[in-house]
């Protein structure tokens, strides 16, 4: 029987990978990584040839690979941390970005949580955020290399006193001594991203059972999880960063609201919540203004809340565009003034844009199969002005709405 958080890496690769990582932790490896901080990946072959005159070939290969991972990790961890930390390819891909991990740690700390069992810790992104919030962490992963990387990250960031890293199967961990449990199941397998929550490693059902045993818990899941797969005992939160939805979290225990849905926008921290699923909002004609809800609001099924707040309506019962007759400002939406409404017709749109001397066109779409780049190419844009076109459906009919951002 497979262990619930079994590594997807082949066992035969463990020893060479761990040996290469150990070499990077030596003074010689550290110096080599420092020298590679600003190297250009396009010049990697020439760089490797030059470095192999001074360093062992295996160390150069390992350092170049780690340098690439660090450059990728800057987007999630920031340059200051990323260029000190260590990564694995899966670790960079699956790690929580710092802003999201910090938000989650702040929610735990605000409820008085002082210790967390971090199950399936990966390279330690969440453990780091929890420790920086003053929370002691037991970080657990079954993969030996991943554990060594997580331990090294705690060390280089000065958090080893708050983070204990343990190589073990999460099913064998007694979480009863801890104030809270955090589970981040692996959502990638040998064939890529996993969409079925029961195909996570560990499965969502196992993670839910672990959460229900703890005083408080958080389960990190994919933001596209079907709402019917969400445990009614959990508070479900969708988190976006700069408008992009990054993940969903299921919260359990005292201080959280079972059955509630929440959308949180980072970096502002604005959060919108409803105690239960909202009724379907009204649908009506396109008004002077159009509002595009943040993706977290849409995922959390809170568009009806926006409709109520702005006194508007949907343009179509299946489309998450809100329209209204009065200007409305909110962190949860991007607002536009609509100047033109056209049935879907490329020639008419092209003529309109030529008349308006539009040289820069932003294309947004919901409910349309047209690719934005293809549309821009066909428009043959020229002129000093800019515009935004929405490709969508209005009352079921393919429609083009042209306008510009408010403010």
Coordinates of C-alpha atoms in Angstrom, one line a residue:
X1 CA 0.0 0.0 0.0
X2 CA 1.4 3.5 -0.9
X3 CA 2.3 5.8 1.9
X4 CA -0.1 8.8 1.9
X5 CA 2.6 11.4 1.2
X6 CA 4.9 9.2 -0.8
X7 CA 7.5 10.9 -2.9
X8 CA 7.0 10.9 -6.7
X9 CA 10.8 10.9 -7.2
X10 CA 12.4 7.6 -8.1
X11 CA 14.3 6.1 -5.2
X12 CA 17.3 5.5 -7.4
X13 CA 17.7 9.2 -7.8
X14 CA 17.8 9.9 -4.1
X15 CA 21.5 9.3 -3.3
X16 CA 23.1 11.2 -6.2
X17 CA 20.7 14.1 -5.7
X18 CA 21.4 14.3 -2.0
X19 CA 25.2 14.0 -2.6
X20 CA 24.9 16.9 -5.1
X21 CA 22.9 18.9 -2.5
X22 CA 25.5 18.2 0.2
X23 CA 28.2 19.5 -2.1
X24 CA 26.3 22.8 -2.4
X25 CA 26.3 23.2 1.3
X26 CA 30.1 23.2 1.5
X27 CA 32.0 26.5 1.6
X28 CA 33.1 25.8 -2.0
X29 CA 29.5 25.2 -3.1
X30 CA 28.4 28.3 -1.3
X31 CA 31.0 30.4 -3.0
X32 CA 30.1 29.0 -6.4
X33 CA 26.4 29.8 -5.8
X34 CA 27.3 33.3 -4.8
X35 CA 29.3 33.7 -8.0
X36 CA 26.3 32.5 -10.1
X37 CA 23.7 34.8 -8.5
X38 CA 23.5 37.1 -11.5
X39 CA 24.5 34.8 -14.3
X40 CA 22.5 34.8 -17.5
X41 CA 21.0 31.4 -18.3
X42 CA 21.5 32.1 -22.0
X43 CA 25.3 31.9 -21.4
X44 CA 25.1 28.8 -19.3
X45 CA 27.2 26.6 -21.7
X46 CA 30.1 29.1 -21.7
X47 CA 29.7 29.6 -17.9
X48 CA 29.8 25.9 -17.3
X49 CA 33.0 25.5 -19.4
X50 CA 34.7 28.3 -17.6
X51 CA 33.8 27.1 -14.1
X52 CA 34.8 23.5 -14.7
X53 CA 38.4 24.8 -15.0
X54 CA 38.2 25.6 -11.3
X55 CA 35.5 23.4 -9.8
X56 CA 34.5 19.7 -10.1
X57 CA 32.1 19.1 -13.0
X58 CA 29.5 17.6 -10.8
X59 CA 29.5 20.6 -8.5
X60 CA 29.2 23.0 -11.4
X61 CA 26.2 21.1 -12.8
X62 CA 24.5 21.1 -9.4
X63 CA 25.2 24.8 -8.8
X64 CA 23.9 25.8 -12.2
X65 CA 20.8 23.9 -11.6
X66 CA 20.3 25.5 -8.2
X67 CA 21.0 28.9 -9.6
X68 CA 18.2 28.4 -12.2
X69 CA 15.8 27.4 -9.4
X70 CA 16.7 30.4 -7.3
X71 CA 16.0 32.7 -10.2
X72 CA 12.6 31.1 -10.7
X73 CA 11.9 31.3 -7.0
X74 CA 12.4 35.1 -6.8
X75 CA 8.8 35.6 -8.0
X76 CA 7.5 33.6 -5.0
X77 CA 10.0 34.4 -2.3
X78 CA 11.6 37.7 -3.2
X79 CA 15.2 38.1 -4.1
X80 CA 16.5 38.5 -0.5
X81 CA 15.2 35.0 0.5
X82 CA 15.4 33.2 -2.8
X83 CA 19.1 33.7 -3.3
X84 CA 19.8 32.3 0.2
X85 CA 17.4 29.4 0.1
X86 CA 17.7 26.0 -1.6
X87 CA 15.1 24.4 -3.9
X88 CA 14.1 21.3 -5.8
X89 CA 12.3 21.6 -9.1
X90 CA 9.0 20.3 -7.5
X91 CA 9.7 22.5 -4.5
X92 CA 9.7 25.7 -6.6
X93 CA 6.6 24.7 -8.5
X94 CA 4.6 23.7 -5.5
X95 CA 5.8 26.0 -2.7
X96 CA 3.4 28.7 -1.4
X97 CA 4.5 32.2 -2.3
X98 CA 5.6 34.3 0.7
X99 CA 2.7 36.7 0.7
X100 CA 0.1 33.9 0.8
X101 CA 2.0 31.9 3.4
X102 CA 2.4 35.0 5.6
X103 CA -1.4 35.7 5.3
X104 CA -2.2 32.2 6.5
X105 CA 0.4 32.4 9.3
X106 CA -1.1 35.7 10.4
X107 CA -4.6 34.2 10.7
X108 CA -3.2 31.4 12.8
X109 CA -1.2 33.7 15.0
X110 CA -4.2 36.1 15.5
X111 CA -6.1 33.2 17.0
X112 CA -3.4 32.5 19.5
X113 CA -1.8 29.5 17.7
X114 CA 1.7 28.9 19.0
X115 CA 2.6 25.6 17.5
X116 CA 1.7 23.9 14.2
X117 CA 2.3 20.5 12.7
X118 CA 3.1 21.3 9.0
X119 CA 2.4 18.0 7.2
X120 CA 3.9 17.6 3.6
X121 CA 6.1 20.6 4.3
X122 CA 8.0 20.5 1.0
X123 CA 11.0 22.9 0.9
X124 CA 9.5 24.8 3.9
X125 CA 7.8 27.9 2.5
X126 CA 4.9 27.7 4.9
X127 CA 7.0 26.6 7.9
X128 CA 9.2 29.7 7.3
X129 CA 6.2 32.0 7.3
X130 CA 4.8 30.4 10.5
X131 CA 8.1 30.7 12.3
X132 CA 8.4 34.3 11.3
X133 CA 5.0 34.9 12.9
X134 CA 6.5 33.5 16.1
X135 CA 4.9 30.0 15.8
X136 CA 7.0 26.9 16.5
X137 CA 6.7 24.3 13.7
X138 CA 7.1 20.6 13.2
X139 CA 7.7 20.3 9.4
X140 CA 7.2 16.8 8.0
X141 CA 7.9 15.3 4.6
X142 CA 8.7 11.8 3.5
X143 CA 11.2 12.6 0.8
X144 CA 14.8 12.6 2.3
X145 CA 16.2 15.2 -0.2
X146 CA 13.2 17.5 0.4
X147 CA 13.7 17.3 4.1
X148 CA 17.3 18.2 3.8
X149 CA 16.4 21.2 1.7
X150 CA 13.7 22.3 4.2
X151 CA 16.2 21.9 7.1
X152 CA 18.8 24.0 5.2
X153 CA 16.3 26.7 4.5
X154 CA 15.4 27.0 8.2
X155 CA 19.1 27.2 8.9
X156 CA 20.1 29.9 6.4
X157 CA 17.1 32.1 7.3
X158 CA 17.9 31.9 11.0
X159 CA 14.8 30.0 11.9
X160 CA 16.2 26.6 13.0
X161 CA 15.2 27.3 16.6
X162 CA 11.6 27.4 15.7
X163 CA 11.4 24.8 12.9
X164 CA 12.0 21.1 13.5
X165 CA 12.2 19.2 10.3
X166 CA 11.4 15.5 10.4
X167 CA 11.6 12.8 7.6
X168 CA 8.5 10.7 8.2
X169 CA 5.2 9.6 6.8
X170 CA 2.6 12.1 7.8
X171 CA 0.2 9.3 8.8
X172 CA 2.7 8.3 11.6
X173 CA 2.8 11.8 13.2
X174 CA 1.0 12.4 16.5
X175 CA -0.4 15.9 16.1
X176 CA -2.1 16.1 19.4
X177 CA 0.6 18.2 21.1
X178 CA 0.1 21.0 18.6
X179 CA -2.3 23.9 18.5
X180 CA -3.0 23.5 14.8
X181 CA -2.3 21.3 11.8
X182 CA -1.5 22.5 8.3
X183 CA -1.6 20.1 5.4
X184 CA -0.4 20.9 1.9
X185 CA -1.1 17.8 -0.2
X186 CA 0.9 17.2 -3.4
X187 CA -1.2 18.1 -6.4
X188 CA 1.2 16.9 -9.1
X189 CA 1.9 13.4 -10.2
X190 CA 3.9 11.7 -12.9
X191 CA 1.5 13.0 -15.5
X192 CA 1.3 16.6 -14.3
X193 CA -1.2 18.5 -12.3
X194 CA -3.8 16.4 -10.4
X195 CA -7.4 17.8 -10.4
X196 CA -9.3 15.1 -8.4
X197 CA -9.0 16.0 -4.7
X198 CA -8.9 12.3 -3.9
X199 CA -5.9 11.9 -6.1
X200 CA -3.9 14.4 -4.0
X201 CA -1.1 12.9 -2.0
X202 CA -2.4 12.6 0.7
X203 CA -6.0 12.5 -0.5
X204 CA -8.3 15.3 0.6
X205 CA -10.4 12.9 2.7
X206 CA -7.3 11.9 4.7
X207 CA -6.3 15.6 5.2
X208 CA -9.9 16.4 6.3
X209 CA -9.8 13.7 8.8
X210 CA -6.5 15.0 10.2
X211 CA -7.9 18.5 10.3
X212 CA -11.0 17.4 12.3
X213 CA -8.8 15.9 15.0
X214 CA -7.0 19.1 15.6
X215 CA -8.1 22.2 17.6
X216 CA -7.5 24.3 14.4
X217 CA -6.4 23.4 10.9
X218 CA -5.8 24.6 7.4
X219 CA -5.7 22.6 4.3
X220 CA -4.2 24.0 1.1
X221 CA -6.1 22.9 -2.0
X222 CA -6.3 23.9 -5.7
X223 CA -8.4 27.0 -6.3
X224 CA -10.4 25.1 -9.0
X225 CA -11.7 22.6 -6.5
X226 CA -15.4 21.9 -7.1
X227 CA -17.6 23.4 -4.4
X228 CA -19.4 20.1 -3.9
X229 CA -16.0 18.6 -2.8
X230 CA -15.7 21.1 0.1
X231 CA -16.5 19.8 3.6
X232 CA -19.4 21.8 5.0
X233 CA -17.5 21.9 8.3
X234 CA -14.8 24.1 6.8
X235 CA -14.5 27.8 6.1
X236 CA -13.3 28.0 2.5
X237 CA -11.1 30.9 1.5
X238 CA -9.8 31.7 -2.0
X239 CA -6.7 33.9 -2.2
X240 CA -5.6 36.1 -5.2
X241 CA -2.3 37.9 -5.5
X242 CA -2.3 40.9 -7.8
X243 CA -5.5 39.7 -9.4
X244 CA -4.4 36.1 -10.0
X245 CA -6.0 33.4 -8.0
X246 CA -3.2 31.3 -6.3
X247 CA -4.9 28.9 -4.0
X248 CA -7.8 27.9 -1.8
X249 CA -7.6 27.1 1.9
X250 CA -10.0 25.1 4.0
X251 CA -10.0 26.3 7.7
X252 CA -11.3 24.2 10.6
X253 CA -11.8 24.8 14.3
X254 CA -12.4 27.6 16.7
X255 CA -12.3 31.0 15.2
X256 CA -13.4 30.0 11.7
X257 CA -17.0 29.9 10.3
X258 CA -18.1 26.5 9.0
X259 CA -19.8 26.7 5.6
X260 CA -18.6 30.3 5.0
X261 CA -17.0 31.4 1.7
X262 CA -14.3 34.0 1.7
X263 CA -12.2 35.9 -0.9
X264 CA -9.0 37.5 0.1
X265 CA -7.0 39.9 -2.1
X266 CA -3.3 40.3 -1.6
X267 CA -1.3 42.4 -1.1
X268 CA -4.0 44.7 0.2
X269 CA -5.5 42.1 2.5
X270 CA -9.1 43.1 1.6
X271 CA -11.4 40.2 2.4
X272 CA -15.0 39.6 1.4
X273 CA -17.1 36.8 3.1
X274 CA -20.5 35.3 3.2
X275 CA -21.8 32.9 5.8
X276 CA -23.3 30.6 3.1
X277 CA -23.7 30.4 -0.6
X278 CA -25.6 33.4 -1.9
X279 CA -28.8 33.3 -4.1
X280 CA -28.4 33.8 -7.9
X281 CA -28.1 37.6 -8.7
X282 CA -30.5 39.3 -11.1
X283 CA -29.7 39.6 -14.9
X284 CA -30.4 42.6 -17.0
X285 CA -29.3 44.9 -19.8
X286 CA -25.8 46.4 -20.1
X287 CA -25.6 49.8 -18.4
X288 CA -23.1 52.5 -18.6
X289 CA -20.6 50.7 -16.4
X290 CA -19.1 47.2 -16.3
X291 CA -17.4 45.6 -13.3
X292 CA -15.0 42.7 -13.5
X293 CA -14.8 40.9 -10.1
X294 CA -11.4 39.7 -8.9
X295 CA -10.9 36.0 -9.6
X296 CA -11.0 35.1 -5.9
X297 CA -14.5 36.6 -5.7
X298 CA -15.6 34.6 -8.6
X299 CA -14.1 31.3 -7.3
X300 CA -15.7 31.9 -3.9
X301 CA -19.1 32.4 -5.7
X302 CA -19.4 35.9 -4.2
X303 CA -20.3 37.8 -7.4
X304 CA -23.9 38.1 -6.1
X305 CA -22.4 40.1 -3.1
X306 CA -20.8 42.5 -5.6
X307 CA -24.1 42.8 -7.5
X308 CA -25.9 43.7 -4.3
X309 CA -23.3 46.2 -3.2
X310 CA -23.2 48.1 -6.5
X311 CA -27.0 47.9 -7.1
X312 CA -26.3 46.2 -10.5
X313 CA -27.0 43.0 -12.3
X314 CA -25.2 40.4 -14.4
X315 CA -25.0 40.8 -18.2
X316 CA -25.8 37.0 -18.5
X317 CA -26.7 34.4 -16.0
X318 CA -23.6 32.4 -16.8
X319 CA -21.0 35.2 -17.1
X320 CA -19.3 36.9 -14.1
X321 CA -19.5 40.5 -15.5
X322 CA -21.5 42.9 -13.4
X323 CA -23.1 46.0 -15.0
X324 CA -24.7 49.1 -13.5
X325 CA -25.9 52.6 -14.2
X326 CA -23.8 54.3 -11.5
X327 CA -20.1 54.4 -10.9
X328 CA -18.9 52.0 -8.2
X329 CA -15.5 51.7 -6.6
X330 CA -14.3 48.6 -4.7
X331 CA -11.1 46.7 -4.2
X332 CA -13.0 43.6 -5.3
X333 CA -13.7 44.8 -8.9
X334 CA -12.1 46.5 -11.8
X335 CA -14.5 49.1 -13.2
X336 CA -15.0 50.3 -16.8
X337 CA -17.2 52.8 -18.6
X338 CA -18.8 51.3 -21.6
X339 CA -19.0 53.4 -24.7
X340 CA -20.2 50.9 -27.3
X341 CA -22.1 47.7 -27.5
X342 CA -21.9 45.6 -30.7
X343 CA -23.1 42.2 -31.8
X344 CA -20.1 39.9 -32.4
X345 CA -18.8 41.2 -35.7
X346 CA -15.1 41.6 -36.4
X347 CA -15.6 44.0 -39.3
X348 CA -17.8 46.3 -37.3
X349 CA -15.3 46.3 -34.4
X350 CA -12.4 47.0 -36.8
X351 CA -14.3 50.0 -38.3
X352 CA -15.1 51.4 -34.8
X353 CA -11.5 51.1 -33.6
X354 CA -10.3 52.8 -36.8
X355 CA -12.8 55.6 -36.3
X356 CA -11.6 56.1 -32.7
X357 CA -7.9 55.9 -33.7
X358 CA -7.2 53.1 -31.2
X359 CA -3.6 51.9 -31.4
X360 CA -3.6 50.0 -28.1
X361 CA -6.3 47.5 -27.4
X362 CA -6.8 45.5 -24.2
X363 CA -8.9 42.4 -24.9
X364 CA -10.8 40.6 -22.1
X365 CA -13.1 37.7 -22.5
X366 CA -15.6 35.5 -20.7
X367 CA -17.7 33.0 -22.6
X368 CA -15.9 33.6 -25.9
X369 CA -13.6 31.2 -27.8
X370 CA -11.7 34.1 -29.6
X371 CA -8.1 34.4 -28.7
X372 CA -7.1 38.0 -27.8
X373 CA -3.9 37.9 -29.8
X374 CA -5.7 36.8 -32.9
X375 CA -8.3 39.5 -32.5
X376 CA -5.6 42.2 -32.1
X377 CA -3.8 40.9 -35.2
X378 CA -7.0 41.1 -37.3
X379 CA -7.8 44.7 -36.1
X380 CA -4.6 46.1 -37.6
X381 CA -4.5 48.8 -34.9
X382 CA -3.1 52.3 -35.5
X383 CA -3.6 55.6 -33.6
X384 CA -2.8 57.4 -30.4
X385 CA -5.8 56.2 -28.3
X386 CA -6.4 53.1 -26.2
X387 CA -9.5 51.0 -25.5
X388 CA -10.7 47.9 -23.8
X389 CA -13.0 45.4 -25.6
X390 CA -14.9 42.6 -23.7
X391 CA -15.8 39.5 -25.7
X392 CA -18.7 38.0 -23.9
X393 CA -22.4 37.0 -24.0
X394 CA -25.2 39.3 -23.1
X395 CA -28.5 37.5 -22.5
X396 CA -27.1 34.6 -24.3
X397 CA -25.9 36.5 -27.5
X398 CA -22.3 36.8 -28.4
X399 CA -21.5 40.5 -27.8
X400 CA -18.6 43.0 -27.9
X401 CA -18.5 45.8 -25.3
X402 CA -16.0 48.6 -25.8
X403 CA -14.9 51.0 -23.2
X404 CA -12.1 52.2 -20.9
X405 CA -11.1 51.8 -17.3
X406 CA -12.6 54.0 -14.6
X407 CA -10.2 56.3 -12.8

